[in-house]
mmCIF file of C-alpha atoms in Angstrom:
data_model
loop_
_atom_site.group_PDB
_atom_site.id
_atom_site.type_symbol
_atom_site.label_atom_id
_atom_site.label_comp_id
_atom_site.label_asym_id
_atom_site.label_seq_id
_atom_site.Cartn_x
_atom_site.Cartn_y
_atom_site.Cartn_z
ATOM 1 C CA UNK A 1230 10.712 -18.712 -7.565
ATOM 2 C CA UNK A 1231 7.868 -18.294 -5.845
ATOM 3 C CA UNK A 1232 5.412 -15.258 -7.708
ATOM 4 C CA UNK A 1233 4.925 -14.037 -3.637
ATOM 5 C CA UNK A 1234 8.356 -14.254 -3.141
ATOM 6 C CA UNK A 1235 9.113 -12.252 -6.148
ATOM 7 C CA UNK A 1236 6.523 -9.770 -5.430
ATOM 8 C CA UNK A 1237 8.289 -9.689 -2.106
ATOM 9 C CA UNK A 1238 12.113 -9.032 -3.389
ATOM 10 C CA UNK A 1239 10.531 -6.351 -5.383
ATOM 11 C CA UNK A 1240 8.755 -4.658 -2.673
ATOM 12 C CA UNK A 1241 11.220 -5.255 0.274
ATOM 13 C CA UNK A 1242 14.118 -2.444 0.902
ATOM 14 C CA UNK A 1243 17.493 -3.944 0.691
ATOM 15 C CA UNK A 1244 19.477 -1.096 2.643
ATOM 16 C CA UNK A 1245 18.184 -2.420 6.152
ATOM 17 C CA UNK A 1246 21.381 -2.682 8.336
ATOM 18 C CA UNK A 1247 22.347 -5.856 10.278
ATOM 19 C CA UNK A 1248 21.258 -5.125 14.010
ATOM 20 C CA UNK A 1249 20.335 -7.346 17.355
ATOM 21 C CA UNK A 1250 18.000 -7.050 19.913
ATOM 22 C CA UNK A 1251 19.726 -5.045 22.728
ATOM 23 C CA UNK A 1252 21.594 -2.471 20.217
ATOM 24 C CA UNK A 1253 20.873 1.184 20.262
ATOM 25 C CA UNK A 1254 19.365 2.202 16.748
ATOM 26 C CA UNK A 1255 18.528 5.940 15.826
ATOM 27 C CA UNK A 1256 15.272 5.400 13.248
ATOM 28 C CA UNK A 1257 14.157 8.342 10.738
ATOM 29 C CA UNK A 1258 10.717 8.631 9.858
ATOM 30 C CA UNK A 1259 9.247 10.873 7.453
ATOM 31 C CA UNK A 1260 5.880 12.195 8.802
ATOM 32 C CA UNK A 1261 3.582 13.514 6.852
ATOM 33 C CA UNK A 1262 1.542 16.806 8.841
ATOM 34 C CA UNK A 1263 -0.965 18.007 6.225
ATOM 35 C CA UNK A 1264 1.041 19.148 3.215
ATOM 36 C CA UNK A 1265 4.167 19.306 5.387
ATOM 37 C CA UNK A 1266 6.935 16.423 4.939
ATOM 38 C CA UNK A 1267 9.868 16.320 8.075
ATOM 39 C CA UNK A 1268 11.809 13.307 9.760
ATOM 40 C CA UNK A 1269 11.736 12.134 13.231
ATOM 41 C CA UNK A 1270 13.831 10.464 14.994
ATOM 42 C CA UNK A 1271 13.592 8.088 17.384
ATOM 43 C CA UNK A 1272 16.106 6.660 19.384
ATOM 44 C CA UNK A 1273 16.526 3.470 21.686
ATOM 45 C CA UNK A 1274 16.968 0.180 22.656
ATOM 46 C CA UNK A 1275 15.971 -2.883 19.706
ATOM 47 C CA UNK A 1276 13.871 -5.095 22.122
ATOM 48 C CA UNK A 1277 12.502 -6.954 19.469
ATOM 49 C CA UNK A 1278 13.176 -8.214 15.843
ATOM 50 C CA UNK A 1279 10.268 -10.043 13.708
ATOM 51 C CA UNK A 1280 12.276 -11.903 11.031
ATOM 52 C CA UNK A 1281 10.479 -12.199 7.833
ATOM 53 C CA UNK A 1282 9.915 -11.092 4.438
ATOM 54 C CA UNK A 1283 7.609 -8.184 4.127
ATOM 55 C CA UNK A 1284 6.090 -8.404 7.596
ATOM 56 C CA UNK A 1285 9.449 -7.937 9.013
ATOM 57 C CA UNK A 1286 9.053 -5.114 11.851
ATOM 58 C CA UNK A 1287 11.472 -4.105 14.279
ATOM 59 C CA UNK A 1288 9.918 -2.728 17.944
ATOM 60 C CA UNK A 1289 12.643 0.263 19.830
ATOM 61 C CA UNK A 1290 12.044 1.220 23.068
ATOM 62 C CA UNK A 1291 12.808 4.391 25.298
ATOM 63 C CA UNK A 1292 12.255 6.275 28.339
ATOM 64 C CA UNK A 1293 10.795 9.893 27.705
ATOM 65 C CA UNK A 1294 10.101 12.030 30.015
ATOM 66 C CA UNK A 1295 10.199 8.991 32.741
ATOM 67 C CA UNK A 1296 7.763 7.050 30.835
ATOM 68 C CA UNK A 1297 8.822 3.916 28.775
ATOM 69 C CA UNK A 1298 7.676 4.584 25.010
ATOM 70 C CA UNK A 1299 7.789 1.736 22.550
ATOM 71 C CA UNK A 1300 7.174 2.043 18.928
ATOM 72 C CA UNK A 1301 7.089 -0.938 15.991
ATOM 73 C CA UNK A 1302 8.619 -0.193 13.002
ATOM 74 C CA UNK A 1303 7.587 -1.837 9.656
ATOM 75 C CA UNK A 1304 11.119 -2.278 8.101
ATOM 76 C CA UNK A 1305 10.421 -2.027 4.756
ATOM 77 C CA UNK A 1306 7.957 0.896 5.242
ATOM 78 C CA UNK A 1307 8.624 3.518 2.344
ATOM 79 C CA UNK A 1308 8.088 5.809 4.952
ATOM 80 C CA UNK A 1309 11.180 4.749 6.965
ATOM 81 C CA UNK A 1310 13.680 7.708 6.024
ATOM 82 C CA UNK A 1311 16.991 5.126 7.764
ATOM 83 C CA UNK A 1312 17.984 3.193 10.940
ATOM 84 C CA UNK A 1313 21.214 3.790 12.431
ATOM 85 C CA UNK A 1314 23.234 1.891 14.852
ATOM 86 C CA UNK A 1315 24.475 3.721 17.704
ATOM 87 C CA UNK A 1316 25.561 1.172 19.685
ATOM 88 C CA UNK A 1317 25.653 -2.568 19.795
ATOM 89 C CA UNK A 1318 24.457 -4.400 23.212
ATOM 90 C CA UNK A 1319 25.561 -8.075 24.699
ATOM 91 C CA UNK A 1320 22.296 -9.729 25.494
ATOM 92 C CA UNK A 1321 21.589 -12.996 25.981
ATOM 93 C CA UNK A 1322 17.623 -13.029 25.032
ATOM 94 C CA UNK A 1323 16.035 -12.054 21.608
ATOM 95 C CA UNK A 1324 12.990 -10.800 23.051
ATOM 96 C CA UNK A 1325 14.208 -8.159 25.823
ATOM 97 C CA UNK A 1326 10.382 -7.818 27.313
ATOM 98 C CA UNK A 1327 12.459 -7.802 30.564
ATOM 99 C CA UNK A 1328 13.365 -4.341 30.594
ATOM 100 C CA UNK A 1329 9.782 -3.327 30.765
ATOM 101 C CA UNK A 1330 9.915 -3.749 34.281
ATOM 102 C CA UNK A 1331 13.368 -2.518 34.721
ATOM 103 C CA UNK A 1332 14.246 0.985 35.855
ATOM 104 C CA UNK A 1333 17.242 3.090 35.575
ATOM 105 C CA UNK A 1334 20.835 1.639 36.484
ATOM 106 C CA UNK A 1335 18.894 -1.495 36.155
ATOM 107 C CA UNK A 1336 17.783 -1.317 32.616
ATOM 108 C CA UNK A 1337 21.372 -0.585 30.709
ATOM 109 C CA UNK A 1338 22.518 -2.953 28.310
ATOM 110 C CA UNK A 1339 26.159 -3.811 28.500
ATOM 111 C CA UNK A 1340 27.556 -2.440 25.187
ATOM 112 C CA UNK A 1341 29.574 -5.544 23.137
ATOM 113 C CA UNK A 1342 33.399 -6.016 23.461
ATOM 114 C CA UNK A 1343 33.476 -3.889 26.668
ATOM 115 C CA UNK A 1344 33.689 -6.307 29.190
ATOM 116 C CA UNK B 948 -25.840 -14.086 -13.652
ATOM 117 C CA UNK B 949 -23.802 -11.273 -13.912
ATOM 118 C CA UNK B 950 -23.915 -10.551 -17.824
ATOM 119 C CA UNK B 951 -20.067 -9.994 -17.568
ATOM 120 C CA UNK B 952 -16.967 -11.201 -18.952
ATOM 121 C CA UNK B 953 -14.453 -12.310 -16.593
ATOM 122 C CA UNK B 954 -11.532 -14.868 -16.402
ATOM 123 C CA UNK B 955 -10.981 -18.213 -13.753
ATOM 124 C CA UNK B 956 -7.663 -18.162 -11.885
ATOM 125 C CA UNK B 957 -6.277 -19.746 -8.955
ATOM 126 C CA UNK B 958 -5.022 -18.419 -5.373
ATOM 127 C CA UNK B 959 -1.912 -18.408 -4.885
ATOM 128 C CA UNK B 960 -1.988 -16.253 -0.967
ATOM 129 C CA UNK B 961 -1.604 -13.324 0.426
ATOM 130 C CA UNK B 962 1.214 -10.806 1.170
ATOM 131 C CA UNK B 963 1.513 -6.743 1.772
ATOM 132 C CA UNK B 964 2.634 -4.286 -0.354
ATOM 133 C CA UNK B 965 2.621 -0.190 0.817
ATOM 134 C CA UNK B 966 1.209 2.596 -0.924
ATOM 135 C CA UNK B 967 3.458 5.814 -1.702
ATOM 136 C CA UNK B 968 2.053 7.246 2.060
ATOM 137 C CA UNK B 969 3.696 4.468 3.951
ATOM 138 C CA UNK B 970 0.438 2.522 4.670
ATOM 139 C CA UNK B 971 0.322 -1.265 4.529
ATOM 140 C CA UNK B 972 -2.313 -2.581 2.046
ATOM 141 C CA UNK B 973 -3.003 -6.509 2.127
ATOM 142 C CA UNK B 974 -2.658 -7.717 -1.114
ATOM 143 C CA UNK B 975 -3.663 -11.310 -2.905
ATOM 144 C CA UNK B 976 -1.840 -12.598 -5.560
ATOM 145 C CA UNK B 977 -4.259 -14.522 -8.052
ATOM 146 C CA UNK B 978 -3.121 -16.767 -10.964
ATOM 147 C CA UNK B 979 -4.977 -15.870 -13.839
ATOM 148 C CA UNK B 980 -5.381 -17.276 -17.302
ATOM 149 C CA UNK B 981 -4.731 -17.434 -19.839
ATOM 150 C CA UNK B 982 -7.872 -18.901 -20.411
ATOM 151 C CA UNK B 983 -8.808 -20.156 -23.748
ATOM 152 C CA UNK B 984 -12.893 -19.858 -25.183
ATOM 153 C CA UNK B 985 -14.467 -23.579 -25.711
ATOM 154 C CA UNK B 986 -17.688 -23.021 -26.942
ATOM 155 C CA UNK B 987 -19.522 -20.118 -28.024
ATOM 156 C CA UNK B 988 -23.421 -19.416 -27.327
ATOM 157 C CA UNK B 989 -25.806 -17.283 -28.529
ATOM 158 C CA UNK B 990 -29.208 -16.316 -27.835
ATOM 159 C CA UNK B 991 -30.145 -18.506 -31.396
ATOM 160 C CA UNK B 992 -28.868 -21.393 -31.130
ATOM 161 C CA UNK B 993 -28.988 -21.951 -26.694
ATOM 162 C CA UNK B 994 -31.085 -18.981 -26.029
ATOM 163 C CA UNK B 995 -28.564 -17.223 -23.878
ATOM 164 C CA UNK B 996 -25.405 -15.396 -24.735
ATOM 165 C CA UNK B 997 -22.548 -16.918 -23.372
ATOM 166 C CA UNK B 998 -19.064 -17.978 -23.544
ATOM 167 C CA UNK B 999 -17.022 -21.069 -22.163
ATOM 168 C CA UNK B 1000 -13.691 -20.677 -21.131
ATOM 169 C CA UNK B 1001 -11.015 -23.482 -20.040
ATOM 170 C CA UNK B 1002 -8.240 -23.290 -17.435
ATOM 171 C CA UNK B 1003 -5.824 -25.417 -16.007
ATOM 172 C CA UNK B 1004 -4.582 -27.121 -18.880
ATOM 173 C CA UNK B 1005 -4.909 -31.194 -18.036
ATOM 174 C CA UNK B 1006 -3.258 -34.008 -19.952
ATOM 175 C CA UNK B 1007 -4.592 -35.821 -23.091
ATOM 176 C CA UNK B 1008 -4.156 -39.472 -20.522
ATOM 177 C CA UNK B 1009 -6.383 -37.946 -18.625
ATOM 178 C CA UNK B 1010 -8.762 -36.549 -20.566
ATOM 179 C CA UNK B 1011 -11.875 -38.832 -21.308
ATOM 180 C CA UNK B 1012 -13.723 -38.993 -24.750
ATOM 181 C CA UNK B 1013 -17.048 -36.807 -24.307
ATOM 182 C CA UNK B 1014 -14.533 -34.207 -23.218
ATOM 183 C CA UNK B 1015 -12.270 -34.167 -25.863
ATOM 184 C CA UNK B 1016 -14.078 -34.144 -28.472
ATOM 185 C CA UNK B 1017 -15.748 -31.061 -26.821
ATOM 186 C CA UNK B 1018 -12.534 -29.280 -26.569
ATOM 187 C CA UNK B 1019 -10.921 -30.543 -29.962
ATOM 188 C CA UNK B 1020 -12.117 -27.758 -31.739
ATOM 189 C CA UNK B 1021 -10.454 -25.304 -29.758
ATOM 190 C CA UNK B 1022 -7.244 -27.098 -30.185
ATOM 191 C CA UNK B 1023 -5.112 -26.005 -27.212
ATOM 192 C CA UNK B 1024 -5.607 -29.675 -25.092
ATOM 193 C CA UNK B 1025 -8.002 -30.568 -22.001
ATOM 194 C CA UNK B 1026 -8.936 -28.314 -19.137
ATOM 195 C CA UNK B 1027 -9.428 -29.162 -14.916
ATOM 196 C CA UNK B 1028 -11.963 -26.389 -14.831
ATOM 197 C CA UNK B 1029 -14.606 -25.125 -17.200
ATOM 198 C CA UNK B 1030 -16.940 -21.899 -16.659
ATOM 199 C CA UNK B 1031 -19.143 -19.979 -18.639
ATOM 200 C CA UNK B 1032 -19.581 -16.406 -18.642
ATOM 201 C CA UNK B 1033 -21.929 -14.387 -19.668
ATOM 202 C CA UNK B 1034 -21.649 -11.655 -22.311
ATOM 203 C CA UNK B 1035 -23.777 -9.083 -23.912
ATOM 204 C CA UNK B 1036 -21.987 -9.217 -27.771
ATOM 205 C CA UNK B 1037 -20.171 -13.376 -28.156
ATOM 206 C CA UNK B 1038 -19.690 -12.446 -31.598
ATOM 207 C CA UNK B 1039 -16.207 -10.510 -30.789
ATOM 208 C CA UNK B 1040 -14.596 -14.243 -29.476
ATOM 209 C CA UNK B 1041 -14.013 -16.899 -31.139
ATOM 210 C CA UNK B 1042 -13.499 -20.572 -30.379
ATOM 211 C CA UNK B 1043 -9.801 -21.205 -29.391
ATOM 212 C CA UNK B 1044 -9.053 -17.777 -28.380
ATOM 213 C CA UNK B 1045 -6.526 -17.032 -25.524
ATOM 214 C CA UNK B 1046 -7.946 -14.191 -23.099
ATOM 215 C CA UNK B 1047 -5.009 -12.910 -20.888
ATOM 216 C CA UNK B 1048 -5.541 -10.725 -17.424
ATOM 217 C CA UNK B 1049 -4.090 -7.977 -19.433
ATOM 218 C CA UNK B 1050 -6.951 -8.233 -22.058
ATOM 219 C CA UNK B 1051 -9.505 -7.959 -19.619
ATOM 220 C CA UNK B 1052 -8.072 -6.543 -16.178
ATOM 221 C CA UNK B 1053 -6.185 -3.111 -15.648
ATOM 222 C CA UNK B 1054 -4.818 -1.336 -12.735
ATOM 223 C CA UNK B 1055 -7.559 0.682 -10.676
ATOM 224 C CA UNK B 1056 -10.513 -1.589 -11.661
ATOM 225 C CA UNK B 1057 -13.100 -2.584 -9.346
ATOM 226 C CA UNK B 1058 -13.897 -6.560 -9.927
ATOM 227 C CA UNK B 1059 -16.007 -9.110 -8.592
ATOM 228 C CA UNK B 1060 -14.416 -12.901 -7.260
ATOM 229 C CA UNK B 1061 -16.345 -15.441 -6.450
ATOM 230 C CA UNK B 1062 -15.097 -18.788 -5.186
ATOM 231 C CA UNK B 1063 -15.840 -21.502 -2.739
ATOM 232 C CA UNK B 1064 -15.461 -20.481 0.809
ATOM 233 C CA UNK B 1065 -13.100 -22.658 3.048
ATOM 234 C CA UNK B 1066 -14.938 -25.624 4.568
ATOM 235 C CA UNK B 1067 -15.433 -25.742 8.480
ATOM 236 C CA UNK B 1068 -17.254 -28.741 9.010
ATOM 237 C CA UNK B 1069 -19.788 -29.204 11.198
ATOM 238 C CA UNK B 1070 -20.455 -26.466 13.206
ATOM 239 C CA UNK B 1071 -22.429 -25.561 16.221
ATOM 240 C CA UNK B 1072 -24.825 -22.534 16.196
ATOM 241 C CA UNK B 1073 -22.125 -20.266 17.876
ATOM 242 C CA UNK B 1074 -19.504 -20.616 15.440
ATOM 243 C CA UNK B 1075 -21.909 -20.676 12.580
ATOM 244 C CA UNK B 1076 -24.151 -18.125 13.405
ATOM 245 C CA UNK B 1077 -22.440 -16.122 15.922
ATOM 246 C CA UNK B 1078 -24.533 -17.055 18.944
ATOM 247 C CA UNK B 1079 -23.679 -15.890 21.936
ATOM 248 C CA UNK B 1080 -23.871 -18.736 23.769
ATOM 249 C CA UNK B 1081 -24.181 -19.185 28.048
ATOM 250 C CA UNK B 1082 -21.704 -18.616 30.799
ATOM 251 C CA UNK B 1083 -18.819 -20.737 31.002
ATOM 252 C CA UNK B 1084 -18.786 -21.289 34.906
ATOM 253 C CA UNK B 1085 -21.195 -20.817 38.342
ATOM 254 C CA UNK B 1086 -23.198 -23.481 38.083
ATOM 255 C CA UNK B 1087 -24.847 -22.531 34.846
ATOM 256 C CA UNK B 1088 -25.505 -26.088 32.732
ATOM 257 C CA UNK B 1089 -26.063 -24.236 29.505
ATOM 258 C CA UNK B 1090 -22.554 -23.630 27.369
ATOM 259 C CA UNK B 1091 -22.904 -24.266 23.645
ATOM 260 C CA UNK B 1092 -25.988 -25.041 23.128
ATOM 261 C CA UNK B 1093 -28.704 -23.471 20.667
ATOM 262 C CA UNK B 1094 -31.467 -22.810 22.881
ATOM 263 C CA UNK B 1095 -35.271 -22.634 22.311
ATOM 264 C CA UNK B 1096 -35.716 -23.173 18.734
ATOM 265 C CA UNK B 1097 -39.670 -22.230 18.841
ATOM 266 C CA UNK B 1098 -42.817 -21.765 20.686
ATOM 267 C CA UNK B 1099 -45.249 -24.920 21.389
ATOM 268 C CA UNK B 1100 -48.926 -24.550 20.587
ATOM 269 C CA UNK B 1101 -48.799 -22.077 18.275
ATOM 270 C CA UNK B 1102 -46.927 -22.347 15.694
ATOM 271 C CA UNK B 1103 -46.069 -26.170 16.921
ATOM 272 C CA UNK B 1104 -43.308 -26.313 14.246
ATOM 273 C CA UNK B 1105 -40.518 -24.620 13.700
ATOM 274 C CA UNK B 1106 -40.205 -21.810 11.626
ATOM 275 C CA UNK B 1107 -38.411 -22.341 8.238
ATOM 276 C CA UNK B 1108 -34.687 -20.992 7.810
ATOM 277 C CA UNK B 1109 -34.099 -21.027 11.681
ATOM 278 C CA UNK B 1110 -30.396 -20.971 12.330
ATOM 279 C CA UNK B 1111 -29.398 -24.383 13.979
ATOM 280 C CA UNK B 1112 -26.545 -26.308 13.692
ATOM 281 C CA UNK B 1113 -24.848 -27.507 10.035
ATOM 282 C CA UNK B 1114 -22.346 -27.517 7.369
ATOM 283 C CA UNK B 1115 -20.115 -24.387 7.691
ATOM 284 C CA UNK B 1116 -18.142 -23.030 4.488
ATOM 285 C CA UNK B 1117 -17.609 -24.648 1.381
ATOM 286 C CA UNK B 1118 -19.993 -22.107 -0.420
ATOM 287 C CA UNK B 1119 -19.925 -20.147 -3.258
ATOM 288 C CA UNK B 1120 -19.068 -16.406 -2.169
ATOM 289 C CA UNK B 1121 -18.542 -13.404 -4.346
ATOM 290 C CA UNK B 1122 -16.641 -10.612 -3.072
ATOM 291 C CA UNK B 1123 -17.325 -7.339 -5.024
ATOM 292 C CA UNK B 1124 -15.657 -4.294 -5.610
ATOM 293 C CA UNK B 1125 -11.996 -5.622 -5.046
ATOM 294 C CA UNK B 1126 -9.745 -3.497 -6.672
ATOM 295 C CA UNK B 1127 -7.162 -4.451 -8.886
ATOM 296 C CA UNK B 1128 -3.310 -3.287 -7.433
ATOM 297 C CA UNK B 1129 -1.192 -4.666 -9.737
ATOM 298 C CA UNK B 1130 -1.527 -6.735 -13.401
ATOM 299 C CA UNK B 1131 1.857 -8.544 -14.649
ATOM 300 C CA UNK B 1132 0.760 -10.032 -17.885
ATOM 301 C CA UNK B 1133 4.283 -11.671 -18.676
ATOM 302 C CA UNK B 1134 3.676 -13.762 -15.278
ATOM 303 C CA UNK B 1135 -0.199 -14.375 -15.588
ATOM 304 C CA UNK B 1136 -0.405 -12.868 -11.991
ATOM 305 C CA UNK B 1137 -3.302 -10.554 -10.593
ATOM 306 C CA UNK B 1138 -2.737 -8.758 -7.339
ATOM 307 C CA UNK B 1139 -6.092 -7.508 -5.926
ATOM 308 C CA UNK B 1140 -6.261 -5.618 -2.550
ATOM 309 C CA UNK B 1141 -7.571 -7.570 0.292
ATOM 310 C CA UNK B 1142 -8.852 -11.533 1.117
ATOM 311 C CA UNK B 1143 -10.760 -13.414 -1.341
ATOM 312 C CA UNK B 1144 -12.928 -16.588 -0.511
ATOM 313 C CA UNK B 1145 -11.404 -19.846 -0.401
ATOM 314 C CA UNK B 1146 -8.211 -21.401 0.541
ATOM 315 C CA UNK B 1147 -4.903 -21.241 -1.184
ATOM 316 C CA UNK B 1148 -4.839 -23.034 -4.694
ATOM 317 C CA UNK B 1149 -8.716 -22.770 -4.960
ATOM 318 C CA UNK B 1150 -10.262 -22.041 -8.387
ATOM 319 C CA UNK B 1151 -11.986 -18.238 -8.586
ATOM 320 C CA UNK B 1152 -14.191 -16.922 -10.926
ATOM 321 C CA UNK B 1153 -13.174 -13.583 -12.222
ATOM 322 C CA UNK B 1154 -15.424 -11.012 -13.109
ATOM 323 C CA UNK B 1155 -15.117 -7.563 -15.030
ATOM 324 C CA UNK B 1156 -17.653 -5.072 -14.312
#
């Protein structure tokens, strides 16, 4: 094997669940605030997944407050507490940049097996 | 010349690793060693205190005479690359001697690398310099180009070292300060935060401070 790739394997964080674009993930960060530790969450839509080994990243996406928020996670961040699936979407892109410029009704995802 | 001891090893790329905080530190993974001391000099005998160390171990086919009898006394076969490095005390290696990273590198230290830089070719004065160059569009006839390189009557040459257009890369860079991340001495492998010159597979020099 590769030295990188075993650097890699050693490095990388094997409990990342199997999600899609399009499925609704809850993601736990630990945040560090001085000498304080706590975990946020942050919950929405997987527009994007960036395959790869340690540069793997995962970008979620959510309206707060009205405003569409998008935030790129490193997946194998020590930093990332979990990721949970809340819900699993049918889409028929990998790359869901489309629902930037969708609003309301218009930007739901059609959960899988509910037809 | 640095007076310091240091090791050659070979590129093998880049990855990330992330520190205990969560933040993302480019990393380069550097095959080291083990090298193995060829010759030994000293101030007597060459006038300078020095030794010469061997890596990349290279077939006896390939080796030609001059150079094998120059590494026979050693006794652990031919070598693609050959360096010396300077030390202040020789007298504490001998000749066929196997330095490992571990001997020499440890996690925290700040080395130097020095290497050949990739080669770009021929270059133009705003690739190699950082020129800015003139507008694209609107007429203007004036893109790439270097300019005025001088004045004319006085000093009716131009002045040495001006920056015109040349041979980009392929020359010898030292990064300093890069500090050491990671030493596996079972593997041969040094993982140093950051980029180092040259391209993947190119031979570095090493150095402690």
């Amino acid at each position: 094997m590769n030295i990188i790739d075993q650097i890699d394997q050693e490095n990388m964080r094997h409990d990342v669940p199997d999600f899609r674009p399009g499925d609704t993930v809850q993601v736990h960060i630990r945040i560090i605030e001085g000498a304080k530790e706590r975990v946020q969450l942050f919950q929405g839509i997987v527009i994007r997944r960036r395959r790869g080994t340690m540069d793997a990243s995962v970008t979620v996406r959510k309206i707060s407050h009205g405003v569409g928020v998008e935030k790129t996670f490193c997946l194998h961040n020590p930093r990332l507490e979990k990721i949970e699936v809340v819900t699993r979407g049918r889409v028929r892109r990998s790359k869901l940049y489309y629902l930037r410029d969708l609003r309301g009704k218009a930007a739901r995802i059609r959960e899988k097996g509910i037809n | 010349m640095p007076k310091t001891m240091g090791l050659m090893g070979k590129k093998v790329g880049m990855t990330r690793i992330y520190s205990d905080i969560g933040s993302s530190i480019p990393v380069t993974v550097i095959e080291t060693g083990p090298c193995v001391v060829l010759q030994i000099k000293t101030v007597a005998k060459e006038g300078y205190n020095a030794i010469q160390i061997g890596f990349g171990s290279k077939k006896d086919a390939r080796m030609n005479k001059p150079m094998s009898g120059h590494v026979k006394t050693a006794g652990k076969g031919g070598f693609y690359f050959i360096k010396e490095f300077r030390v202040n005390d020789p007298s504490q290696y001998e000749v066929g001697q196997t330095i490992a990273v571990s001997d020499l590198f440890k996690v925290g230290d700040l080395i130097d690398i020095s290497a050949k830089t990739k080669g770009s070719g021929f270059q133009g004065v705003m690739k190699r310099h950082g020129f800015a160059g003139g507008p694209g569009g609107h007429g203007s006839m004036f893109h790439r180009a270097p300019g005025s390189i001088g004045c004319s009557a006085w000093p009716s040459r131009v002045v040495k070292g001006k920056k015109m257009p040349g041979q980009m890369g392929t020359n010898l860079v030292t990064k300093k300060n890069v500090m050491v991340m990671d030493v596996r001495p079972d593997q041969n492998v040094l993982v140093v935060k950051g980029g180092v010159p040259g391209a993947k597979q190119s031979v570095l020099q090493i150095f402690t401070k």
